[in-house]
């Protein structure tokens, strides 16, 4: 049964996360998340975490950072590359909550809303800092490749 079929039948899906793209919110192998099916004609909003399909056959849980005609721009909380123009038809559910350390959390609670405001909304700044932090490492690799040990 596909996730689309499961959501159509039961209206809600709880799943254990695979991957690190939604860190620090959802941790791989430890936390679970719950998504609900979208209602017919329902549009997602900026900052919603959505489950969507990525061809050919994978499902991704990431956050909407921009809404525009026909689709969304989407980014994982731990990612630096935005996926642009994801068609609305590929979004199959929206996250309503998650479980961490045995405790249920809702996307409506204050702690989650603070996380979105303080960590997710300044995503451009966070991405810039990560890229700047990677510069010394990339420079060191370049210098090693260019001027590294040479046999002679």
PDB file of N, CA and C in Angstrom, residues 34-137:
ATOM      1  N   UNK A  34       3.676  12.476  12.549  1.00  0.00           N
ATOM      2  CA  UNK A  34       2.335  12.163  12.071  1.00  0.00           C
ATOM      3  C   UNK A  34       1.938  13.191  11.029  1.00  0.00           C
ATOM      4  N   UNK A  35       1.456  12.694   9.899  1.00  0.00           N
ATOM      5  CA  UNK A  35       0.914  13.578   8.866  1.00  0.00           C
ATOM      6  C   UNK A  35      -0.539  13.205   8.646  1.00  0.00           C
ATOM      7  N   UNK A  36      -1.314  14.192   8.297  1.00  0.00           N
ATOM      8  CA  UNK A  36      -2.712  13.946   7.947  1.00  0.00           C
ATOM      9  C   UNK A  36      -2.878  14.196   6.457  1.00  0.00           C
ATOM     10  N   UNK A  37      -3.873  13.545   5.897  1.00  0.00           N
ATOM     11  CA  UNK A  37      -4.175  13.742   4.485  1.00  0.00           C
ATOM     12  C   UNK A  37      -4.675  15.162   4.262  1.00  0.00           C
ATOM     13  N   UNK A  38      -4.376  15.694   3.101  1.00  0.00           N
ATOM     14  CA  UNK A  38      -4.905  17.009   2.744  1.00  0.00           C
ATOM     15  C   UNK A  38      -6.369  16.868   2.356  1.00  0.00           C
ATOM     16  N   UNK A  39      -7.160  17.849   2.716  1.00  0.00           N
ATOM     17  CA  UNK A  39      -8.560  17.876   2.308  1.00  0.00           C
ATOM     18  C   UNK A  39      -8.629  18.294   0.846  1.00  0.00           C
ATOM     19  N   UNK A  40      -9.652  17.862   0.104  1.00  0.00           N
ATOM     20  CA  UNK A  40      -9.766  18.253  -1.301  1.00  0.00           C
ATOM     21  C   UNK A  40      -9.717  19.776  -1.453  1.00  0.00           C
ATOM     22  N   UNK A  41      -8.828  20.242  -2.309  1.00  0.00           N
ATOM     23  CA  UNK A  41      -8.690  21.672  -2.560  1.00  0.00           C
ATOM     24  C   UNK A  41      -7.891  22.426  -1.511  1.00  0.00           C
ATOM     25  N   UNK A  42      -7.451  21.743  -0.445  1.00  0.00           N
ATOM     26  CA  UNK A  42      -6.694  22.415   0.615  1.00  0.00           C
ATOM     27  C   UNK A  42      -5.314  22.829   0.114  1.00  0.00           C
ATOM     28  N   UNK A  43      -4.938  24.044   0.436  1.00  0.00           N
ATOM     29  CA  UNK A  43      -3.609  24.543   0.103  1.00  0.00           C
ATOM     30  C   UNK A  43      -2.765  24.579   1.367  1.00  0.00           C
ATOM     31  N   UNK A  44      -1.524  24.215   1.226  1.00  0.00           N
ATOM     32  CA  UNK A  44      -0.611  24.282   2.364  1.00  0.00           C
ATOM     33  C   UNK A  44      -0.120  25.712   2.529  1.00  0.00           C
ATOM     34  N   UNK A  45       0.394  25.999   3.721  1.00  0.00           N
ATOM     35  CA  UNK A  45       0.862  27.350   4.032  1.00  0.00           C
ATOM     36  C   UNK A  45       2.370  27.347   4.209  1.00  0.00           C
ATOM     37  N   UNK A  46       2.914  28.539   4.126  1.00  0.00           N
ATOM     38  CA  UNK A  46       4.333  28.713   4.386  1.00  0.00           C
ATOM     39  C   UNK A  46       4.619  28.221   5.807  1.00  0.00           C
ATOM     40  N   UNK A  47       5.707  27.513   5.966  1.00  0.00           N
ATOM     41  CA  UNK A  47       6.221  26.935   7.209  1.00  0.00           C
ATOM     42  C   UNK A  47       5.568  25.603   7.579  1.00  0.00           C
ATOM     43  N   UNK A  48       4.561  25.153   6.817  1.00  0.00           N
ATOM     44  CA  UNK A  48       4.031  23.802   7.034  1.00  0.00           C
ATOM     45  C   UNK A  48       5.116  22.783   6.684  1.00  0.00           C
ATOM     46  N   UNK A  49       5.156  21.686   7.430  1.00  0.00           N
ATOM     47  CA  UNK A  49       6.006  20.551   7.071  1.00  0.00           C
ATOM     48  C   UNK A  49       5.113  19.575   6.327  1.00  0.00           C
ATOM     49  N   UNK A  50       5.528  19.212   5.118  1.00  0.00           N
ATOM     50  CA  UNK A  50       4.672  18.394   4.258  1.00  0.00           C
ATOM     51  C   UNK A  50       5.394  17.125   3.817  1.00  0.00           C
ATOM     52  N   UNK A  51       4.599  16.093   3.563  1.00  0.00           N
ATOM     53  CA  UNK A  51       5.091  14.863   2.961  1.00  0.00           C
ATOM     54  C   UNK A  51       4.744  14.941   1.484  1.00  0.00           C
ATOM     55  N   UNK A  52       5.767  14.813   0.639  1.00  0.00           N
ATOM     56  CA  UNK A  52       5.527  14.912  -0.795  1.00  0.00           C
ATOM     57  C   UNK A  52       6.324  13.848  -1.527  1.00  0.00           C
ATOM     58  N   UNK A  53       5.951  13.624  -2.768  1.00  0.00           N
ATOM     59  CA  UNK A  53       6.629  12.617  -3.576  1.00  0.00           C
ATOM     60  C   UNK A  53       7.752  13.271  -4.362  1.00  0.00           C
ATOM     61  N   UNK A  54       8.856  12.527  -4.462  1.00  0.00           N
ATOM     62  CA  UNK A  54       9.980  12.953  -5.292  1.00  0.00           C
ATOM     63  C   UNK A  54      10.213  11.817  -6.282  1.00  0.00           C
ATOM     64  N   UNK A  55       9.979  12.097  -7.560  1.00  0.00           N
ATOM     65  CA  UNK A  55      10.150  11.034  -8.553  1.00  0.00           C
ATOM     66  C   UNK A  55      11.568  10.460  -8.518  1.00  0.00           C
ATOM     67  N   UNK A  56      11.761   9.167  -8.796  1.00  0.00           N
ATOM     68  CA  UNK A  56      10.718   8.309  -9.319  1.00  0.00           C
ATOM     69  C   UNK A  56       9.831   7.689  -8.240  1.00  0.00           C
ATOM     70  N   UNK A  57      10.391   7.301  -7.079  1.00  0.00           N
ATOM     71  CA  UNK A  57       9.552   6.604  -6.104  1.00  0.00           C
ATOM     72  C   UNK A  57       9.961   6.881  -4.671  1.00  0.00           C
ATOM     73  N   UNK A  58      10.214   8.111  -4.316  1.00  0.00           N
ATOM     74  CA  UNK A  58      10.570   8.374  -2.924  1.00  0.00           C
ATOM     75  C   UNK A  58       9.626   9.408  -2.327  1.00  0.00           C
ATOM     76  N   UNK A  59       9.586   9.397  -1.011  1.00  0.00           N
ATOM     77  CA  UNK A  59       8.758  10.334  -0.259  1.00  0.00           C
ATOM     78  C   UNK A  59       9.680  11.172   0.615  1.00  0.00           C
ATOM     79  N   UNK A  60       9.368  12.451   0.739  1.00  0.00           N
ATOM     80  CA  UNK A  60      10.224  13.379   1.473  1.00  0.00           C
ATOM     81  C   UNK A  60       9.366  14.201   2.425  1.00  0.00           C
ATOM     82  N   UNK A  61       9.880  14.401   3.631  1.00  0.00           N
ATOM     83  CA  UNK A  61       9.240  15.265   4.618  1.00  0.00           C
ATOM     84  C   UNK A  61      10.116  16.503   4.769  1.00  0.00           C
ATOM     85  N   UNK A  62       9.651  17.635   4.249  1.00  0.00           N
ATOM     86  CA  UNK A  62      10.381  18.905   4.325  1.00  0.00           C
ATOM     87  C   UNK A  62       9.405  20.041   4.579  1.00  0.00           C
ATOM     88  N   UNK A  63       9.947  21.224   4.774  1.00  0.00           N
ATOM     89  CA  UNK A  63       9.168  22.409   5.141  1.00  0.00           C
ATOM     90  C   UNK A  63       8.966  23.329   3.936  1.00  0.00           C
ATOM     91  N   UNK A  64       7.759  23.860   3.815  1.00  0.00           N
ATOM     92  CA  UNK A  64       7.470  24.845   2.768  1.00  0.00           C
ATOM     93  C   UNK A  64       8.033  26.190   3.213  1.00  0.00           C
ATOM     94  N   UNK A  65       8.868  26.792   2.364  1.00  0.00           N
ATOM     95  CA  UNK A  65       9.420  28.107   2.693  1.00  0.00           C
ATOM     96  C   UNK A  65       8.840  29.202   1.811  1.00  0.00           C
ATOM     97  N   UNK A  66       8.154  28.800   0.743  1.00  0.00           N
ATOM     98  CA  UNK A  66       7.542  29.785  -0.144  1.00  0.00           C
ATOM     99  C   UNK A  66       6.365  29.139  -0.872  1.00  0.00           C
ATOM    100  N   UNK A  67       5.285  29.890  -0.985  1.00  0.00           N
ATOM    101  CA  UNK A  67       4.087  29.433  -1.693  1.00  0.00           C
ATOM    102  C   UNK A  67       3.907  30.330  -2.907  1.00  0.00           C
ATOM    103  N   UNK A  68       3.682  29.732  -4.066  1.00  0.00           N
ATOM    104  CA  UNK A  68       3.434  30.520  -5.273  1.00  0.00           C
ATOM    105  C   UNK A  68       2.438  29.784  -6.154  1.00  0.00           C
ATOM    106  N   UNK A  69       2.026  30.412  -7.225  1.00  0.00           N
ATOM    107  CA  UNK A  69       1.029  29.807  -8.113  1.00  0.00           C
ATOM    108  C   UNK A  69       1.487  28.430  -8.570  1.00  0.00           C
ATOM    109  N   UNK A  70       0.688  27.455  -8.278  1.00  0.00           N
ATOM    110  CA  UNK A  70       0.945  26.112  -8.765  1.00  0.00           C
ATOM    111  C   UNK A  70       1.878  25.268  -7.935  1.00  0.00           C
ATOM    112  N   UNK A  71       2.559  25.849  -6.939  1.00  0.00           N
ATOM    113  CA  UNK A  71       3.482  25.006  -6.201  1.00  0.00           C
ATOM    114  C   UNK A  71       4.153  25.672  -5.023  1.00  0.00           C
ATOM    115  N   UNK A  72       5.210  24.998  -4.574  1.00  0.00           N
ATOM    116  CA  UNK A  72       5.896  25.407  -3.358  1.00  0.00           C
ATOM    117  C   UNK A  72       7.410  25.325  -3.553  1.00  0.00           C
ATOM    118  N   UNK A  73       8.115  26.129  -2.784  1.00  0.00           N
ATOM    119  CA  UNK A  73       9.553  25.956  -2.610  1.00  0.00           C
ATOM    120  C   UNK A  73       9.718  25.304  -1.244  1.00  0.00           C
ATOM    121  N   UNK A  74      10.525  24.252  -1.192  1.00  0.00           N
ATOM    122  CA  UNK A  74      10.593  23.403  -0.013  1.00  0.00           C
ATOM    123  C   UNK A  74      12.050  23.194   0.393  1.00  0.00           C
ATOM    124  N   UNK A  75      12.271  23.129   1.717  1.00  0.00           N
ATOM    125  CA  UNK A  75      13.619  22.982   2.257  1.00  0.00           C
ATOM    126  C   UNK A  75      13.564  22.146   3.528  1.00  0.00           C
ATOM    127  N   UNK A  76      14.461  21.197   3.667  1.00  0.00           N
ATOM    128  CA  UNK A  76      14.594  20.477   4.927  1.00  0.00           C
ATOM    129  C   UNK A  76      15.235  21.386   5.961  1.00  0.00           C
ATOM    130  N   UNK A  77      14.894  21.212   7.221  1.00  0.00           N
ATOM    131  CA  UNK A  77      15.435  22.077   8.276  1.00  0.00           C
ATOM    132  C   UNK A  77      16.951  21.976   8.387  1.00  0.00           C
ATOM    133  N   UNK A  78      17.538  20.874   7.938  1.00  0.00           N
ATOM    134  CA  UNK A  78      18.981  20.668   8.014  1.00  0.00           C
ATOM    135  C   UNK A  78      19.626  20.705   6.631  1.00  0.00           C
ATOM    136  N   UNK A  79      18.966  21.326   5.672  1.00  0.00           N
ATOM    137  CA  UNK A  79      19.458  21.362   4.292  1.00  0.00           C
ATOM    138  C   UNK A  79      19.859  22.776   3.898  1.00  0.00           C
ATOM    139  N   UNK A  80      20.656  22.869   2.836  1.00  0.00           N
ATOM    140  CA  UNK A  80      21.064  24.180   2.333  1.00  0.00           C
ATOM    141  C   UNK A  80      20.570  24.432   0.911  1.00  0.00           C
ATOM    142  N   UNK A  81      20.011  23.424   0.262  1.00  0.00           N
ATOM    143  CA  UNK A  81      19.523  23.582  -1.108  1.00  0.00           C
ATOM    144  C   UNK A  81      17.998  23.536  -1.131  1.00  0.00           C
ATOM    145  N   UNK A  82      17.407  24.573  -1.692  1.00  0.00           N
ATOM    146  CA  UNK A  82      15.950  24.681  -1.795  1.00  0.00           C
ATOM    147  C   UNK A  82      15.481  23.889  -3.011  1.00  0.00           C
ATOM    148  N   UNK A  83      14.427  23.111  -2.846  1.00  0.00           N
ATOM    149  CA  UNK A  83      13.771  22.461  -3.979  1.00  0.00           C
ATOM    150  C   UNK A  83      12.675  23.403  -4.446  1.00  0.00           C
ATOM    151  N   UNK A  84      12.804  23.885  -5.651  1.00  0.00           N
ATOM    152  CA  UNK A  84      11.892  24.913  -6.148  1.00  0.00           C
ATOM    153  C   UNK A  84      10.786  24.317  -7.020  1.00  0.00           C
ATOM    154  N   UNK A  85       9.649  24.986  -6.977  1.00  0.00           N
ATOM    155  CA  UNK A  85       8.509  24.671  -7.848  1.00  0.00           C
ATOM    156  C   UNK A  85       8.020  23.230  -7.724  1.00  0.00           C
ATOM    157  N   UNK A  86       7.872  22.776  -6.502  1.00  0.00           N
ATOM    158  CA  UNK A  86       7.264  21.458  -6.278  1.00  0.00           C
ATOM    159  C   UNK A  86       5.766  21.617  -6.532  1.00  0.00           C
ATOM    160  N   UNK A  87       5.209  20.913  -7.511  1.00  0.00           N
ATOM    161  CA  UNK A  87       3.782  21.064  -7.811  1.00  0.00           C
ATOM    162  C   UNK A  87       2.911  20.666  -6.620  1.00  0.00           C
ATOM    163  N   UNK A  88       1.821  21.377  -6.444  1.00  0.00           N
ATOM    164  CA  UNK A  88       0.892  21.089  -5.334  1.00  0.00           C
ATOM    165  C   UNK A  88       0.409  19.647  -5.345  1.00  0.00           C
ATOM    166  N   UNK A  89       0.267  19.086  -6.539  1.00  0.00           N
ATOM    167  CA  UNK A  89      -0.253  17.723  -6.659  1.00  0.00           C
ATOM    168  C   UNK A  89       0.677  16.690  -6.031  1.00  0.00           C
ATOM    169  N   UNK A  90       1.953  17.019  -5.866  1.00  0.00           N
ATOM    170  CA  UNK A  90       2.897  16.059  -5.288  1.00  0.00           C
ATOM    171  C   UNK A  90       2.870  16.052  -3.765  1.00  0.00           C
ATOM    172  N   UNK A  91       2.218  17.024  -3.155  1.00  0.00           N
ATOM    173  CA  UNK A  91       2.106  17.067  -1.695  1.00  0.00           C
ATOM    174  C   UNK A  91       0.928  16.188  -1.288  1.00  0.00           C
ATOM    175  N   UNK A  92       1.209  15.209  -0.416  1.00  0.00           N
ATOM    176  CA  UNK A  92       0.149  14.261  -0.056  1.00  0.00           C
ATOM    177  C   UNK A  92      -0.310  14.380   1.392  1.00  0.00           C
ATOM    178  N   UNK A  93       0.439  15.106   2.218  1.00  0.00           N
ATOM    179  CA  UNK A  93       0.036  15.254   3.612  1.00  0.00           C
ATOM    180  C   UNK A  93       0.787  16.369   4.298  1.00  0.00           C
ATOM    181  N   UNK A  94       0.242  16.810   5.433  1.00  0.00           N
ATOM    182  CA  UNK A  94       0.868  17.871   6.221  1.00  0.00           C
ATOM    183  C   UNK A  94       1.087  17.348   7.643  1.00  0.00           C
ATOM    184  N   UNK A  95       2.264  17.645   8.199  1.00  0.00           N
ATOM    185  CA  UNK A  95       2.599  17.156   9.532  1.00  0.00           C
ATOM    186  C   UNK A  95       1.750  17.859  10.587  1.00  0.00           C
ATOM    187  N   UNK A  96       1.232  17.055  11.519  1.00  0.00           N
ATOM    188  CA  UNK A  96       0.435  17.603  12.618  1.00  0.00           C
ATOM    189  C   UNK A  96       1.143  17.471  13.957  1.00  0.00           C
ATOM    190  N   UNK A  97       2.150  16.610  14.015  1.00  0.00           N
ATOM    191  CA  UNK A  97       2.864  16.436  15.269  1.00  0.00           C
ATOM    192  C   UNK A  97       3.998  15.448  15.136  1.00  0.00           C
ATOM    193  N   UNK A  98       4.715  15.277  16.235  1.00  0.00           N
ATOM    194  CA  UNK A  98       5.835  14.344  16.276  1.00  0.00           C
ATOM    195  C   UNK A  98       6.004  13.856  17.711  1.00  0.00           C
ATOM    196  N   UNK A  99       6.722  12.759  17.867  1.00  0.00           N
ATOM    197  CA  UNK A  99       6.986  12.197  19.187  1.00  0.00           C
ATOM    198  C   UNK A  99       8.492  12.165  19.390  1.00  0.00           C
ATOM    199  N   UNK A 100       8.930  12.751  20.499  1.00  0.00           N
ATOM    200  CA  UNK A 100      10.346  12.748  20.874  1.00  0.00           C
ATOM    201  C   UNK A 100      10.450  12.299  22.322  1.00  0.00           C
ATOM    202  N   UNK A 101      11.328  11.323  22.562  1.00  0.00           N
ATOM    203  CA  UNK A 101      11.531  10.770  23.909  1.00  0.00           C
ATOM    204  C   UNK A 101      10.209  10.352  24.555  1.00  0.00           C
ATOM    205  N   UNK A 102       9.322   9.784  23.755  1.00  0.00           N
ATOM    206  CA  UNK A 102       8.056   9.301  24.274  1.00  0.00           C
ATOM    207  C   UNK A 102       7.003  10.365  24.522  1.00  0.00           C
ATOM    208  N   UNK A 103       7.324  11.608  24.233  1.00  0.00           N
ATOM    209  CA  UNK A 103       6.375  12.697  24.480  1.00  0.00           C
ATOM    210  C   UNK A 103       5.834  13.229  23.156  1.00  0.00           C
ATOM    211  N   UNK A 104       4.509  13.338  23.074  1.00  0.00           N
ATOM    212  CA  UNK A 104       3.872  13.848  21.860  1.00  0.00           C
ATOM    213  C   UNK A 104       3.929  15.366  21.820  1.00  0.00           C
ATOM    214  N   UNK A 105       4.218  15.884  20.636  1.00  0.00           N
ATOM    215  CA  UNK A 105       4.242  17.330  20.410  1.00  0.00           C
ATOM    216  C   UNK A 105       3.351  17.647  19.219  1.00  0.00           C
ATOM    217  N   UNK A 106       2.647  18.751  19.305  1.00  0.00           N
ATOM    218  CA  UNK A 106       1.760  19.204  18.239  1.00  0.00           C
ATOM    219  C   UNK A 106       2.394  20.393  17.525  1.00  0.00           C
ATOM    220  N   UNK A 107       2.077  20.540  16.254  1.00  0.00           N
ATOM    221  CA  UNK A 107       2.559  21.715  15.521  1.00  0.00           C
ATOM    222  C   UNK A 107       1.843  22.983  15.970  1.00  0.00           C
ATOM    223  N   UNK A 108       0.819  22.839  16.807  1.00  0.00           N
ATOM    224  CA  UNK A 108       0.096  24.010  17.315  1.00  0.00           C
ATOM    225  C   UNK A 108       0.671  24.517  18.637  1.00  0.00           C
ATOM    226  N   UNK A 109       1.542  23.746  19.281  1.00  0.00           N
ATOM    227  CA  UNK A 109       2.014  24.160  20.603  1.00  0.00           C
ATOM    228  C   UNK A 109       3.080  25.252  20.514  1.00  0.00           C
ATOM    229  N   UNK A 110       3.205  25.980  21.602  1.00  0.00           N
ATOM    230  CA  UNK A 110       4.096  27.138  21.660  1.00  0.00           C
ATOM    231  C   UNK A 110       5.548  26.776  21.370  1.00  0.00           C
ATOM    232  N   UNK A 111       6.045  25.681  21.928  1.00  0.00           N
ATOM    233  CA  UNK A 111       7.434  25.291  21.705  1.00  0.00           C
ATOM    234  C   UNK A 111       7.750  25.086  20.235  1.00  0.00           C
ATOM    235  N   UNK A 112       6.828  24.449  19.521  1.00  0.00           N
ATOM    236  CA  UNK A 112       7.023  24.234  18.087  1.00  0.00           C
ATOM    237  C   UNK A 112       6.990  25.562  17.340  1.00  0.00           C
ATOM    238  N   UNK A 113       6.047  26.417  17.685  1.00  0.00           N
ATOM    239  CA  UNK A 113       5.942  27.715  16.999  1.00  0.00           C
ATOM    240  C   UNK A 113       7.187  28.562  17.240  1.00  0.00           C
ATOM    241  N   UNK A 114       7.757  28.475  18.442  1.00  0.00           N
ATOM    242  CA  UNK A 114       9.008  29.186  18.723  1.00  0.00           C
ATOM    243  C   UNK A 114      10.155  28.616  17.893  1.00  0.00           C
ATOM    244  N   UNK A 115      10.202  27.301  17.753  1.00  0.00           N
ATOM    245  CA  UNK A 115      11.220  26.663  16.914  1.00  0.00           C
ATOM    246  C   UNK A 115      11.131  27.190  15.482  1.00  0.00           C
ATOM    247  N   UNK A 116       9.918  27.255  14.956  1.00  0.00           N
ATOM    248  CA  UNK A 116       9.735  27.754  13.588  1.00  0.00           C
ATOM    249  C   UNK A 116      10.194  29.204  13.488  1.00  0.00           C
ATOM    250  N   UNK A 117       9.806  30.022  14.464  1.00  0.00           N
ATOM    251  CA  UNK A 117      10.154  31.446  14.427  1.00  0.00           C
ATOM    252  C   UNK A 117      11.656  31.678  14.565  1.00  0.00           C
ATOM    253  N   UNK A 118      12.302  30.940  15.448  1.00  0.00           N
ATOM    254  CA  UNK A 118      13.709  31.215  15.750  1.00  0.00           C
ATOM    255  C   UNK A 118      14.698  30.417  14.907  1.00  0.00           C
ATOM    256  N   UNK A 119      14.302  29.235  14.445  1.00  0.00           N
ATOM    257  CA  UNK A 119      15.233  28.401  13.691  1.00  0.00           C
ATOM    258  C   UNK A 119      14.898  28.343  12.203  1.00  0.00           C
ATOM    259  N   UNK A 120      13.627  28.237  11.876  1.00  0.00           N
ATOM    260  CA  UNK A 120      13.243  28.016  10.478  1.00  0.00           C
ATOM    261  C   UNK A 120      13.104  29.305   9.680  1.00  0.00           C
ATOM    262  N   UNK A 121      12.451  30.287  10.251  1.00  0.00           N
ATOM    263  CA  UNK A 121      12.215  31.516   9.489  1.00  0.00           C
ATOM    264  C   UNK A 121      13.497  32.225   9.067  1.00  0.00           C
ATOM    265  N   UNK A 122      14.550  32.254   9.889  1.00  0.00           N
ATOM    266  CA  UNK A 122      15.803  32.868   9.410  1.00  0.00           C
ATOM    267  C   UNK A 122      16.671  31.883   8.614  1.00  0.00           C
ATOM    268  N   UNK A 123      16.043  31.057   7.763  1.00  0.00           N
ATOM    269  CA  UNK A 123      16.776  30.008   7.058  1.00  0.00           C
ATOM    270  C   UNK A 123      17.867  30.562   6.151  1.00  0.00           C
ATOM    271  N   UNK A 124      17.655  31.714   5.549  1.00  0.00           N
ATOM    272  CA  UNK A 124      18.693  32.276   4.665  1.00  0.00           C
ATOM    273  C   UNK A 124      19.971  32.565   5.453  1.00  0.00           C
ATOM    274  N   UNK A 125      19.818  33.127   6.630  1.00  0.00           N
ATOM    275  CA  UNK A 125      20.959  33.425   7.494  1.00  0.00           C
ATOM    276  C   UNK A 125      21.658  32.129   7.922  1.00  0.00           C
ATOM    277  N   UNK A 126      20.869  31.133   8.308  1.00  0.00           N
ATOM    278  CA  UNK A 126      21.414  29.845   8.738  1.00  0.00           C
ATOM    279  C   UNK A 126      22.195  29.172   7.607  1.00  0.00           C
ATOM    280  N   UNK A 127      21.646  29.221   6.394  1.00  0.00           N
ATOM    281  CA  UNK A 127      22.328  28.622   5.241  1.00  0.00           C
ATOM    282  C   UNK A 127      23.631  29.360   4.956  1.00  0.00           C
ATOM    283  N   UNK A 128      23.590  30.692   5.008  1.00  0.00           N
ATOM    284  CA  UNK A 128      24.807  31.478   4.764  1.00  0.00           C
ATOM    285  C   UNK A 128      25.888  31.130   5.781  1.00  0.00           C
ATOM    286  N   UNK A 129      25.517  30.995   7.043  1.00  0.00           N
ATOM    287  CA  UNK A 129      26.496  30.630   8.070  1.00  0.00           C
ATOM    288  C   UNK A 129      27.090  29.248   7.815  1.00  0.00           C
ATOM    289  N   UNK A 130      26.261  28.302   7.417  1.00  0.00           N
ATOM    290  CA  UNK A 130      26.771  26.952   7.133  1.00  0.00           C
ATOM    291  C   UNK A 130      27.730  26.968   5.960  1.00  0.00           C
ATOM    292  N   UNK A 131      27.396  27.743   4.938  1.00  0.00           N
ATOM    293  CA  UNK A 131      28.286  27.811   3.773  1.00  0.00           C
ATOM    294  C   UNK A 131      29.593  28.504   4.127  1.00  0.00           C
ATOM    295  N   UNK A 132      29.522  29.564   4.929  1.00  0.00           N
ATOM    296  CA  UNK A 132      30.746  30.240   5.362  1.00  0.00           C
ATOM    297  C   UNK A 132      31.595  29.319   6.228  1.00  0.00           C
ATOM    298  N   UNK A 133      30.959  28.556   7.080  1.00  0.00           N
ATOM    299  CA  UNK A 133      31.684  27.623   7.930  1.00  0.00           C
ATOM    300  C   UNK A 133      32.387  26.538   7.132  1.00  0.00           C
ATOM    301  N   UNK A 134      31.849  26.213   5.971  1.00  0.00           N
ATOM    302  CA  UNK A 134      32.455  25.188   5.126  1.00  0.00           C
ATOM    303  C   UNK A 134      33.607  25.739   4.292  1.00  0.00           C
ATOM    304  N   UNK A 135      33.716  27.061   4.172  1.00  0.00           N
ATOM    305  CA  UNK A 135      34.771  27.648   3.341  1.00  0.00           C
ATOM    306  C   UNK A 135      36.174  27.234   3.764  1.00  0.00           C
ATOM    307  N   UNK A 136      36.545  27.322   5.042  1.00  0.00           N
ATOM    308  CA  UNK A 136      37.907  26.911   5.410  1.00  0.00           C
ATOM    309  C   UNK A 136      38.203  25.449   5.064  1.00  0.00           C
ATOM    310  N   UNK A 137      37.220  24.592   5.214  1.00  0.00           N
ATOM    311  CA  UNK A 137      37.413  23.176   4.899  1.00  0.00           C
ATOM    312  C   UNK A 137      37.613  23.003   3.402  1.00  0.00           C
TER     313      UNK A 137
END
